[in-house]
Short mmCIF file of C-alpha atoms in Angstrom, two decimals:
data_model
loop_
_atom_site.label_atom_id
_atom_site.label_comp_id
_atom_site.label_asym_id
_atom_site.label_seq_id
_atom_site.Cartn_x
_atom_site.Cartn_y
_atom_site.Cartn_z
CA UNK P 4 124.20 137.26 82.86
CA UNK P 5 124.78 140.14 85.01
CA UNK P 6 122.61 143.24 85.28
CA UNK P 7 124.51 146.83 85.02
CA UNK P 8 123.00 149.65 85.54
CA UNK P 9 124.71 152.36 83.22
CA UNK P 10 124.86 156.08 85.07
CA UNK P 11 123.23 158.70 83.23
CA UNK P 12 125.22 161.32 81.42
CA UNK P 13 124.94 164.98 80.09
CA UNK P 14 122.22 164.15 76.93
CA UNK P 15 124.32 165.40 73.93
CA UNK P 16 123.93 167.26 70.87
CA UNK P 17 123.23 165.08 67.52
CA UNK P 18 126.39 162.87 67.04
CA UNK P 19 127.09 160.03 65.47
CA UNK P 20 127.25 156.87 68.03
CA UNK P 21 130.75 155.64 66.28
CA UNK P 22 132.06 159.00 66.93
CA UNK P 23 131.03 158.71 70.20
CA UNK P 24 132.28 155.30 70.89
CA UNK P 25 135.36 156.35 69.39
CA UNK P 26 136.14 159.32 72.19
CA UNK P 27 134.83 157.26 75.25
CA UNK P 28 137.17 154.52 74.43
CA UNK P 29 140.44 156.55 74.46
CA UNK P 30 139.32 157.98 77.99
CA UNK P 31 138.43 154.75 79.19
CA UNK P 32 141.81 153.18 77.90
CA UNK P 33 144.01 156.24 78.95
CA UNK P 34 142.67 154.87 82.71
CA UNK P 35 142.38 151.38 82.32
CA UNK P 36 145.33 149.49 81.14
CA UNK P 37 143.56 146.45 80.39
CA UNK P 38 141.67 148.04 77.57
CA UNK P 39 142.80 147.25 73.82
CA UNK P 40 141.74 148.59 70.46
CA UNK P 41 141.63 146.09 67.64
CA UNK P 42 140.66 147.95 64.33
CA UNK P 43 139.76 146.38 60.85
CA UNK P 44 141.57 149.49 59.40
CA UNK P 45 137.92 151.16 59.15
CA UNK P 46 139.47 154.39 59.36
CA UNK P 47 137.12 155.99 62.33
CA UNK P 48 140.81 155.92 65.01
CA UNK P 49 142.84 158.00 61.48
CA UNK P 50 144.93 160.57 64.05
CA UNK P 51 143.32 159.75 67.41
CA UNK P 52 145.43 160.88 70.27
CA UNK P 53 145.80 157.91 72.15
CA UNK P 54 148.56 159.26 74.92
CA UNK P 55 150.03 156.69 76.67
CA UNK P 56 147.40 154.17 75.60
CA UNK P 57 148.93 154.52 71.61
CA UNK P 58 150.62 151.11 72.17
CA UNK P 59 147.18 149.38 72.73
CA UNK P 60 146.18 150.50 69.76
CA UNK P 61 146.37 147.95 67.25
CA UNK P 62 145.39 148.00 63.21
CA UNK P 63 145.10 144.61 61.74
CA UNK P 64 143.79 145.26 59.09
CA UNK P 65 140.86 144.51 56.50
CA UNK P 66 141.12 140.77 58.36
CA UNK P 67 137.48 140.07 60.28
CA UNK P 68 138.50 136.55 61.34
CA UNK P 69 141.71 137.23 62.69
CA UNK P 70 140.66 140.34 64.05
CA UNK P 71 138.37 138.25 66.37
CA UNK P 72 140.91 135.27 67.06
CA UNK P 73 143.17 138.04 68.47
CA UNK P 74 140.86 139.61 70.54
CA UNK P 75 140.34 136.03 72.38
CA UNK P 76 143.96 135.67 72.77
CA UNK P 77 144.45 138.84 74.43
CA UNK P 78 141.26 138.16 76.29
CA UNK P 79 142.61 134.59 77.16
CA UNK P 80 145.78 136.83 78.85
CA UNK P 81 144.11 139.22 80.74
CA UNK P 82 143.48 141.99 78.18
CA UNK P 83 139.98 143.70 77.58
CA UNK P 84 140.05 143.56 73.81
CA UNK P 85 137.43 146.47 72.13
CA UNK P 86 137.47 144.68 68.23
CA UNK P 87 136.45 147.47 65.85
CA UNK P 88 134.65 146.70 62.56
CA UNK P 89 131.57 146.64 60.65
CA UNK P 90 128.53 145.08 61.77
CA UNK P 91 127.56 142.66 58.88
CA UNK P 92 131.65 141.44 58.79
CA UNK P 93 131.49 141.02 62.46
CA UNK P 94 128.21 139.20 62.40
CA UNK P 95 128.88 136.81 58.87
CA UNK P 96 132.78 137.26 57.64
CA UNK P 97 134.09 135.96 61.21
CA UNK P 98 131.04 134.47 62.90
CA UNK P 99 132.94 131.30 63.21
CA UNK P 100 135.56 133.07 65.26
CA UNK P 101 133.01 134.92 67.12
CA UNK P 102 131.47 131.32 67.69
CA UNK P 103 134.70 129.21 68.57
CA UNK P 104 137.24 131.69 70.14
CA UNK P 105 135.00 134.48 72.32
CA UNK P 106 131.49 133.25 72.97
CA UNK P 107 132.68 129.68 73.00
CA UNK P 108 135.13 130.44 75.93
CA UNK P 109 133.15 133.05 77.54
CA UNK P 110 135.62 135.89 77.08
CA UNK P 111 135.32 139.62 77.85
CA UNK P 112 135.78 140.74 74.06
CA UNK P 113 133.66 143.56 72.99
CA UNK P 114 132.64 143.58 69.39
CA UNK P 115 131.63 146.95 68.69
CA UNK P 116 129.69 147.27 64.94
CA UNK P 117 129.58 150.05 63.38
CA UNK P 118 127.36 150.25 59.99
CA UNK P 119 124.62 148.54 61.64
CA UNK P 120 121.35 147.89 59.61
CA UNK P 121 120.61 150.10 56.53
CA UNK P 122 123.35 152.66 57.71
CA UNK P 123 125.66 151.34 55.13
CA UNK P 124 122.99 152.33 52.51
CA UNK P 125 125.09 153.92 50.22
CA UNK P 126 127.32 151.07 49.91
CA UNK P 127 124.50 148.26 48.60
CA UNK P 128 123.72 145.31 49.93
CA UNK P 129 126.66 143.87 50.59
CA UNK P 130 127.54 146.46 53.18
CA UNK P 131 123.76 146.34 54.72
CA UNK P 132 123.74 144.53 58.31
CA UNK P 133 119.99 143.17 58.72
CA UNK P 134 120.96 140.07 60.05
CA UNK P 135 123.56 140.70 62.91
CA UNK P 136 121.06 140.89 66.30
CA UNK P 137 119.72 137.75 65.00
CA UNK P 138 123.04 135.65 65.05
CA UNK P 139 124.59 137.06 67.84
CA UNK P 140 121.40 136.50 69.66
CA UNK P 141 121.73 132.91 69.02
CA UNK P 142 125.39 132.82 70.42
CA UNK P 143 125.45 131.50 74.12
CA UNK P 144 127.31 134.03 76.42
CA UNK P 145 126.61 136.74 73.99
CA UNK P 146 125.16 140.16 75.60
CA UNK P 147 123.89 142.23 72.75
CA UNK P 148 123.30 145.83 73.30
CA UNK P 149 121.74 148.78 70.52
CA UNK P 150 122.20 152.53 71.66
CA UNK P 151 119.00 154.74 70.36
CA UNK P 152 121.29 157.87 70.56
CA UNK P 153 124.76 159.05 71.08
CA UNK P 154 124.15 159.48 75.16
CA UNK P 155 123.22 155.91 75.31
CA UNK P 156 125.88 154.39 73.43
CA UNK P 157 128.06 155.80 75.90
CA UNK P 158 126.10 154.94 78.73
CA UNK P 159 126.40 151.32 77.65
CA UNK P 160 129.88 150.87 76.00
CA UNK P 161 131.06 151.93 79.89
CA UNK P 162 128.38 149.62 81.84
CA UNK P 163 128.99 146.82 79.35
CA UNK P 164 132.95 147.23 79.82
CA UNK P 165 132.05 145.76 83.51
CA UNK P 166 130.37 142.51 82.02
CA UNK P 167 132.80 139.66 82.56
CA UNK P 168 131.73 137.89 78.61
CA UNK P 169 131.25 139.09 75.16
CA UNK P 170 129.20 142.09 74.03
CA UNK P 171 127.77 143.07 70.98
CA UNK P 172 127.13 146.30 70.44
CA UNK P 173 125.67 147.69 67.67
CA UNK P 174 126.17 151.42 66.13
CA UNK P 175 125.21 153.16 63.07
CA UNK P 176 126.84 154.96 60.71
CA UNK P 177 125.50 159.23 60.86
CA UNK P 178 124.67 160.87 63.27
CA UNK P 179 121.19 160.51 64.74
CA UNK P 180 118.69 162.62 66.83
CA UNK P 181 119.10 162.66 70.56
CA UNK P 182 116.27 161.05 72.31
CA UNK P 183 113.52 163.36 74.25
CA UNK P 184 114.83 164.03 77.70
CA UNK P 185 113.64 162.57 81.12
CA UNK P 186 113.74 159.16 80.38
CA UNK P 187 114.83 156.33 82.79
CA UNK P 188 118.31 155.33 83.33
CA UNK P 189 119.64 152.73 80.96
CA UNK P 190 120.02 149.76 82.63
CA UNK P 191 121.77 146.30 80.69
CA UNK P 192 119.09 143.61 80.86
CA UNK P 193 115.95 146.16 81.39
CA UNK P 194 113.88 147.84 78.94
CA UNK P 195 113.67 151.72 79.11
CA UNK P 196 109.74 153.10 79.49
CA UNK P 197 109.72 156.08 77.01
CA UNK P 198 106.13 156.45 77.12
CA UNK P 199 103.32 154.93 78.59
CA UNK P 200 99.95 153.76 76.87
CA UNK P 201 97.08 151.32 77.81
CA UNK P 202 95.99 150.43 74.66
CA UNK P 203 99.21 148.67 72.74
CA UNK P 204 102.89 148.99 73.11
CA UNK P 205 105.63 149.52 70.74
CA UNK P 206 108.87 147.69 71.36
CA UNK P 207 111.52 149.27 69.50
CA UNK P 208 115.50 148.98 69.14
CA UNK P 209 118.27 151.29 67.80
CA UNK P 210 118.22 154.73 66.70
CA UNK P 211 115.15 155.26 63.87
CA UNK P 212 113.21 153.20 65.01
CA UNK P 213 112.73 154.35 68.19
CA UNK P 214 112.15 157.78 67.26
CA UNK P 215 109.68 156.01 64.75
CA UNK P 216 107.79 154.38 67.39
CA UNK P 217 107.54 158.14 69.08
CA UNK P 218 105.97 159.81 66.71
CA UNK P 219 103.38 156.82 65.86
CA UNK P 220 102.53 156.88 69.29
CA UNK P 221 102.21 160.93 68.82
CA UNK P 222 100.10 160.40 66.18
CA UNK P 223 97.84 157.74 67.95
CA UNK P 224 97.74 159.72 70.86
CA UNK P 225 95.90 162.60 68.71
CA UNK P 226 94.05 160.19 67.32
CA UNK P 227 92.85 158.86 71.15
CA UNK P 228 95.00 155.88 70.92
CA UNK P 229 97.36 154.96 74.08
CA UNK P 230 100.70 153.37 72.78
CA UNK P 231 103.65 152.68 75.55
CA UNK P 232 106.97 152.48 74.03
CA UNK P 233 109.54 151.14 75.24
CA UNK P 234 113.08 151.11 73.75
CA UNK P 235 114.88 147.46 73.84
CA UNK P 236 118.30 148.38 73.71
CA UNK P 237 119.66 145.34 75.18
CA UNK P 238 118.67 142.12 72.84
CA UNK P 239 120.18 140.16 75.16
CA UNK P 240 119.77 138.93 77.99
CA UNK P 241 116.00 140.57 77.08
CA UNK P 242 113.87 141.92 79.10
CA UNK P 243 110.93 138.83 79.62
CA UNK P 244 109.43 140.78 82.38
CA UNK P 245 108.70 143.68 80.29
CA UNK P 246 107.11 141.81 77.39
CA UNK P 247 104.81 140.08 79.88
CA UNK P 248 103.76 143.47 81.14
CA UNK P 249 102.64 144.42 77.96
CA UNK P 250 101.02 140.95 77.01
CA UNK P 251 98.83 141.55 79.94
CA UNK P 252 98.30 145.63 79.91
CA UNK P 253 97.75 146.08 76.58
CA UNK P 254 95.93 144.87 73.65
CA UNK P 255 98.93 143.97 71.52
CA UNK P 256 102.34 144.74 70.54
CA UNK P 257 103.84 146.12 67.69
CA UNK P 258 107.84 146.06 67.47
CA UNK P 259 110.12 148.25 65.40
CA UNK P 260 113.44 147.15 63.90
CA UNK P 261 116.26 148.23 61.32
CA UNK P 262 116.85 144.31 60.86
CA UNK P 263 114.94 141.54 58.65
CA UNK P 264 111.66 140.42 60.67
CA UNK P 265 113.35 136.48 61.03
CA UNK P 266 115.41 136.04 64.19
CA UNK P 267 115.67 139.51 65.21
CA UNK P 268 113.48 141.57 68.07
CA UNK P 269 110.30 140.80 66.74
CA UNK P 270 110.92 136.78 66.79
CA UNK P 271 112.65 137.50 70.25
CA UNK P 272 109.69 139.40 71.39
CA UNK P 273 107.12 136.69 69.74
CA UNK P 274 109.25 133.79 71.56
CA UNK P 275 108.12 135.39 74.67
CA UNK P 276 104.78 135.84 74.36
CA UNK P 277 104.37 132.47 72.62
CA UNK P 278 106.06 130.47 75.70
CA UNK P 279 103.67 132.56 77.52
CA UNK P 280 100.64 131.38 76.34
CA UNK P 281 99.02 134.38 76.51
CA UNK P 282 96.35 135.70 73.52
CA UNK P 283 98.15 138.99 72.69
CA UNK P 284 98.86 139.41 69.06
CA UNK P 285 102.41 140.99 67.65
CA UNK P 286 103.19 141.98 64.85
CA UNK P 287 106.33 143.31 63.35
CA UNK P 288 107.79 146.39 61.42
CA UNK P 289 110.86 145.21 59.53
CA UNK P 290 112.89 144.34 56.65
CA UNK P 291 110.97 141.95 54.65
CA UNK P 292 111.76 138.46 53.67
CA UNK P 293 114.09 139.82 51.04
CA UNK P 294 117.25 142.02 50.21
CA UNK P 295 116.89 145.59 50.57
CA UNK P 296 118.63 146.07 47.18
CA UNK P 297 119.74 149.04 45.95
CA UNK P 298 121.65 152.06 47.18
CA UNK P 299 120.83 155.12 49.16
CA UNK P 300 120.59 156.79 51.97
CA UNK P 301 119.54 155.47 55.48
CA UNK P 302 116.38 157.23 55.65
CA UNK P 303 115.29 156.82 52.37
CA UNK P 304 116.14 152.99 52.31
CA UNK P 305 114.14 152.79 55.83
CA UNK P 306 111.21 154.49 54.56
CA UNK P 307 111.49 151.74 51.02
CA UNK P 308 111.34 149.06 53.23
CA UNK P 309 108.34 150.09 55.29
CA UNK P 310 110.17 151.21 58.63
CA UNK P 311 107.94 154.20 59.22
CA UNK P 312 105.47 155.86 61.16
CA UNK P 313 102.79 154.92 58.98
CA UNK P 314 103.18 151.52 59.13
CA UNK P 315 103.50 151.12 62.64
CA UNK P 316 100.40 153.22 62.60
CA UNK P 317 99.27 150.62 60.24
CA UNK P 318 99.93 147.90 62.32
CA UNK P 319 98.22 149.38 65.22
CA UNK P 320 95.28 149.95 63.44
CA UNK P 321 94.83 146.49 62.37
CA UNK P 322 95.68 144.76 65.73
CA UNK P 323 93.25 146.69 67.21
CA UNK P 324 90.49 146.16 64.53
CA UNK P 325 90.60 143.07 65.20
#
């Protein structure tokens, strides 16, 4: 898959990434023709000005698995199709689609989830996505990118439009913090050094728990603890060269995810090191092996489940007791 190297933007005030996503895409599609909007009618386009570009604009309706056989059509004739809907419908309601249409035939349809993870909270279970990075993962062709903040999702919604397959992309729901300032560019395919540690790394992905893994490593730090972290946004094609850097630098790795612990970054990340053959322990910060149920807010059905600071710190602790 190609590498893309996204140029860095003005960091912006707390948004939320759909928002974001939303406003990029009508400037990108007022200057690219190419560009479509499919919607699921989720609501987030309700009186866009779309200009010249209203025509591309299409509502299909609460229909996952037609939304995504259209999108390969259109992508089939020459068309850049943006399909808009939420991630755990994109990921399970039209997977075969996504399977047999787009990734199946290589074809430059961006899937762009919003509601990812526990950002859905207040809708139950049904409406929770903790098992989307893992199956689009698996898909060959697939790139699968997760913003940490509102700059980066539209740092990578533009670099990814210049990827000739399918892209996931995964968004949330509220708005989130902006990441601290001075980090590396975002590049596709290349993990992005927020901090750097000798001791263990943290390997995070999408908005909380990155700023999770922050303030652990804030907290080790005081505690005279070195923790890199590094923020995975793409999922794939991963960054292998990165994990082996921390296999061999540090004394373990700890990873940080708003997804169940099977199939997502934390079995990516274990792959890795296991094919590596390397003695570095991981160990992972997730969902559990069971349904978040319930419903509430993001951040209290994060901190529930164990997505913290203290239990990275936890984690830490452990690996290196041991």
């Amino acid at each position: 898959m190609s590498v893309v190297t996204a140029e860095p933007t003005v960091v912006q005030e707390e948004r939320a990434a759909r928002d974001v996503y939303r406003d990029a895409l009508v400037d990108m599609a007022a200057a690219d023709a190419r560009y479509v909007c499919l919607d699921s009618d989720t609501g987030l386009f309700s009186g866009t000005a779309w200009g010249a570009a209203a025509p591309r604009y299409l509502n299909l309706g609460i229909a996952e698995q037609n939304l995504m056989g259209v999108a390969a059509g259109l992508a089939r004739s020459g068309r850049i199709p943006f399909v808009n809907t939420m991630a755990t419908f994109a990921a399970t309601r039209a997977l075969e689609a996504v399977k047999l249409d787009i990734a199946l035939n290589d074809l430059p349809v961006r899937i762009v989830a919003t509601h990812g993870g526990l950002s859905a909270g207040h809708l139950g279970s049904t409406h929770h996505a903790l098992e989307d990075l893992a199956v689009m993962r698996m898909l060959p062709n697939m790139t699968v990118l997760v913003p940490a903040d509102a700059a980066a999702t539209e740092q990578l919604l533009r670099a990814s439009a210049r990827l000739p397959g399918p892209v996931y992309l995964r968004l949330g729901r509220g708005a989130t913090p902006a990441l601290p300032p001075g980090a590396e560019p975002l590049r596709i395919g290349t993990a992005q050094t927020l901090r750097r540690g000798a001791d263990v790394t943290l390997i995070a992905t999408g908005p909380h728990p990155v700023l999770t893994a922050l303030d652990a490593a804030g907290e080790l730090a005081a505690a005279g603890i070195e923790a890199a972290v590094l923020n995975m946004h793409t999922i794939k094609p991963l960054d292998r060269q990165a994990i082996v850097t921390a296999a061999a630098r540090t004394r373990g790795i700890v990873t940080v995810e708003e997804h169940w612990a099977a199939g997502g970054l934390g079995s990516a990340v274990s792959e890795v090191v296991a094919e590596l053959g390397v003695a570095c322990p991981v160990r992972r910060v997730a969902v559990a092996d069971r349904f978040a149920a319930g419903s509430g807010g993001q951040r209290h059905l994060l901190a529930r489940n164990g997505i913290d600071g203290a239990t990275v710190i936890e984690h830490v602790r452990r690996l290196l007791l041991a």
